[in-house]
Coordinates of C-alpha atoms in Angstrom, one line a residue:
X1 CA 122.6 162.3 61.5
X2 CA 124.0 165.7 61.8
X3 CA 120.9 167.3 60.2
X4 CA 118.7 165.5 62.7
X5 CA 121.1 166.5 65.8
X6 CA 120.9 170.0 64.7
X7 CA 117.0 169.9 64.4
X8 CA 116.7 168.6 68.0
X9 CA 119.0 171.1 69.5
X10 CA 117.1 173.9 67.8
X11 CA 113.8 172.6 69.2
X12 CA 115.3 172.3 72.7
X13 CA 116.5 175.7 72.6
X14 CA 113.3 177.1 71.6
X15 CA 111.3 175.1 74.5
X16 CA 111.1 178.1 76.6
X17 CA 108.7 179.7 74.0
X18 CA 106.8 176.5 73.0
X19 CA 104.6 174.0 74.9
X20 CA 105.4 170.4 75.2
X21 CA 102.9 169.4 72.5
X22 CA 104.3 171.8 70.0
X23 CA 107.9 170.7 70.7
X24 CA 106.8 166.8 70.3
X25 CA 105.0 167.7 67.0
X26 CA 108.0 169.5 65.8
X27 CA 110.4 166.5 66.4
X28 CA 107.7 164.3 65.0
X29 CA 107.8 166.3 61.7
X30 CA 111.7 166.0 61.6
X31 CA 111.6 162.4 61.9
X32 CA 108.8 161.9 59.3
X33 CA 110.6 163.9 56.6
X34 CA 113.4 161.2 56.8
X35 CA 111.0 158.3 56.0
X36 CA 109.2 157.1 53.1
X37 CA 105.8 158.4 52.3
X38 CA 103.1 155.7 52.6
X39 CA 99.5 155.5 51.7
X40 CA 96.8 152.9 52.6
X41 CA 97.5 149.8 50.6
X42 CA 95.4 149.8 47.3
X43 CA 95.3 146.0 46.9
X44 CA 96.0 142.8 48.9
X45 CA 99.5 141.5 48.9
X46 CA 100.3 137.9 48.2
X47 CA 101.8 135.7 50.6
X48 CA 105.5 135.2 50.0
X49 CA 106.1 131.4 50.7
X50 CA 109.9 131.4 50.5
X51 CA 112.9 134.0 50.2
X52 CA 112.8 135.5 46.8
X53 CA 115.8 136.6 44.6
X54 CA 116.3 140.1 43.4
X55 CA 118.9 142.0 41.7
X56 CA 121.1 145.3 42.1
X57 CA 119.2 148.4 42.7
X58 CA 119.6 152.1 43.2
X59 CA 118.6 154.5 46.0
X60 CA 118.1 157.9 47.1
X61 CA 118.9 158.8 50.8
X62 CA 116.0 160.4 52.5
X63 CA 118.3 162.2 54.9
X64 CA 120.6 164.1 52.5
X65 CA 119.4 163.1 48.9
X66 CA 122.4 161.2 48.1
X67 CA 122.3 158.5 45.3
X68 CA 123.7 155.1 46.2
X69 CA 123.9 151.6 44.6
X70 CA 123.5 148.2 46.0
X71 CA 125.1 145.5 43.8
X72 CA 123.5 142.2 44.7
X73 CA 124.8 138.8 43.8
X74 CA 124.1 135.2 44.9
X75 CA 126.6 133.9 47.3
X76 CA 126.4 130.2 48.3
X77 CA 123.0 129.8 49.8
X78 CA 122.7 133.6 50.3
X79 CA 123.4 137.1 49.2
X80 CA 126.5 139.2 48.7
X81 CA 125.8 142.8 48.7
X82 CA 128.3 145.6 47.7
X83 CA 127.6 149.2 48.3
X84 CA 129.3 152.1 46.6
X85 CA 130.9 153.5 49.6
X86 CA 133.2 150.1 49.8
X87 CA 131.0 148.2 52.4
X88 CA 130.4 144.7 51.4
X89 CA 128.4 142.2 53.5
X90 CA 126.8 138.6 53.1
X91 CA 123.6 137.2 54.6
X92 CA 120.9 134.6 54.1
X93 CA 118.8 135.0 51.0
X94 CA 116.0 136.3 52.7
X95 CA 117.4 139.9 53.3
X96 CA 116.0 140.2 56.7
X97 CA 118.4 137.9 58.2
X98 CA 121.4 139.6 60.2
X99 CA 124.4 139.5 58.0
X100 CA 127.1 136.9 58.7
X101 CA 130.0 138.9 57.5
X102 CA 130.9 142.5 56.6
X103 CA 134.0 144.4 55.7
X104 CA 134.7 148.1 55.6
X105 CA 131.2 149.0 57.1
X106 CA 130.7 151.8 59.2
X107 CA 133.5 154.0 61.3
X108 CA 133.9 151.7 64.3
X109 CA 137.4 150.9 64.6
X110 CA 136.7 147.5 66.4
X111 CA 133.6 146.5 64.4
X112 CA 133.8 147.7 60.8
X113 CA 134.7 144.2 59.6
X114 CA 133.6 140.9 61.2
X115 CA 132.5 137.3 60.7
X116 CA 129.5 136.0 62.3
X117 CA 127.5 132.5 62.8
X118 CA 123.6 133.4 62.4
X119 CA 121.1 130.7 63.6
X120 CA 117.5 131.0 62.6
X121 CA 115.4 130.0 65.5
X122 CA 112.0 130.8 63.9
X123 CA 111.3 131.5 60.1
X124 CA 109.7 134.5 58.9
X125 CA 108.2 132.7 56.1
X126 CA 105.4 132.4 54.8
X127 CA 105.7 136.2 54.7
X128 CA 102.6 137.8 55.7
X129 CA 101.2 140.3 58.1
X130 CA 101.6 138.9 61.4
X131 CA 104.6 136.8 60.7
X132 CA 107.5 136.6 63.0
X133 CA 111.0 135.3 62.6
X134 CA 113.9 135.0 65.2
X135 CA 117.8 134.9 64.8
X136 CA 120.7 134.6 66.9
X137 CA 124.0 136.1 65.7
X138 CA 127.4 135.3 67.3
X139 CA 129.9 137.6 65.8
X140 CA 133.7 138.2 66.1
X141 CA 135.2 141.5 64.7
X142 CA 138.6 141.8 62.9
X143 CA 140.0 143.2 66.2
X144 CA 138.9 139.9 68.2
X145 CA 135.7 141.4 70.0
X146 CA 132.8 139.2 70.6
X147 CA 129.2 139.7 70.9
X148 CA 125.8 137.8 70.7
X149 CA 122.7 139.4 69.9
X150 CA 119.1 138.1 69.3
X151 CA 117.0 139.7 66.4
X152 CA 113.1 139.5 66.0
X153 CA 111.7 140.4 62.9
X154 CA 107.8 141.0 62.6
X155 CA 105.7 141.9 59.7
X156 CA 103.7 144.7 61.1
X157 CA 101.5 145.8 58.2
X158 CA 101.4 146.4 54.4
X159 CA 101.1 149.8 52.8
X160 CA 101.5 151.5 49.5
X161 CA 105.0 153.4 49.1
X162 CA 104.8 156.7 47.4
X163 CA 107.7 157.4 45.0
X164 CA 108.0 160.6 42.9
X165 CA 107.4 159.7 39.2
X166 CA 106.6 156.0 39.9
X167 CA 103.5 154.1 40.5
X168 CA 102.9 153.5 44.3
X169 CA 104.1 150.3 45.2
X170 CA 102.3 148.0 47.7
X171 CA 104.9 146.5 50.2
X172 CA 105.0 144.5 53.4
X173 CA 106.4 146.5 56.6
X174 CA 109.0 144.4 58.2
X175 CA 110.6 145.6 61.4
X176 CA 113.7 143.8 62.7
X177 CA 114.8 144.5 66.4
X178 CA 118.1 143.3 67.9
X179 CA 117.8 145.6 71.2
X180 CA 120.3 148.1 69.8
X181 CA 118.9 148.8 66.4
X182 CA 115.7 148.6 64.4
X183 CA 115.7 148.1 60.9
X184 CA 112.6 148.5 58.9
X185 CA 112.0 147.3 55.3
X186 CA 109.1 148.2 52.9
X187 CA 109.4 144.9 51.0
X188 CA 107.4 144.5 47.8
X189 CA 106.7 140.9 46.8
X190 CA 108.7 139.9 43.5
X191 CA 110.8 143.3 43.7
X192 CA 112.5 143.2 46.9
X193 CA 113.4 146.1 49.4
X194 CA 111.6 149.3 48.2
X195 CA 112.3 151.5 51.2
X196 CA 114.6 150.9 54.2
X197 CA 115.4 152.8 57.7
X198 CA 117.8 152.0 60.5
X199 CA 117.2 153.6 63.8
X200 CA 119.9 153.1 66.8
X201 CA 118.8 153.4 70.5
X202 CA 121.8 155.7 71.1
X203 CA 122.1 157.6 67.7
X204 CA 118.8 157.7 66.4
X205 CA 118.0 157.7 62.6
X206 CA 121.3 156.3 61.1
X207 CA 120.0 155.3 57.5
X208 CA 117.0 156.0 55.3
X209 CA 116.6 155.4 51.7
X210 CA 114.0 154.7 49.0
X211 CA 114.5 152.9 45.7
X212 CA 114.7 154.9 42.4
X213 CA 114.1 151.9 40.1

């Protein structure tokens, strides 16, 4: 996020010698370098009838190049995910559902750990282009704060994700918006999430990675 902020500041300070189009194009190029490279889809994707299981995976940050791991395990009827920075969260088995608990996640003193009740209003499955799912989450933080948010997930398209040294991977593009953040997952049937971004309406691009395996 620091890199992105610096880039925007530089663009704004040079605005006196650039027209509006040049500034917008420059900002666009900054954002594009922090998102996975994609291409037109090479073959039709199968419809995913129900949530699929998938294992642990390794990622590379598209913001700073850092390698990370996601240790994924079954947990009741859902998933438990442990990230290598100590963040642990649980959710339903479909990956897209908002998490129903998290601990040691982020830097907020009030919201780095919490428990939540998540209600699925409309199912995202069968997963295919045009599918839409809706969720409501009521969360209580470890400091007693409460909040309720509605999340809408939409399958907006399908593309090939381009990864260095690996074959292109066909994936659905699933965008989940809770009015504060937009989580976009490039999801390959039978493999799980291939790439991911998270954009905050106040902080901009917060997270962006692509799988290494």
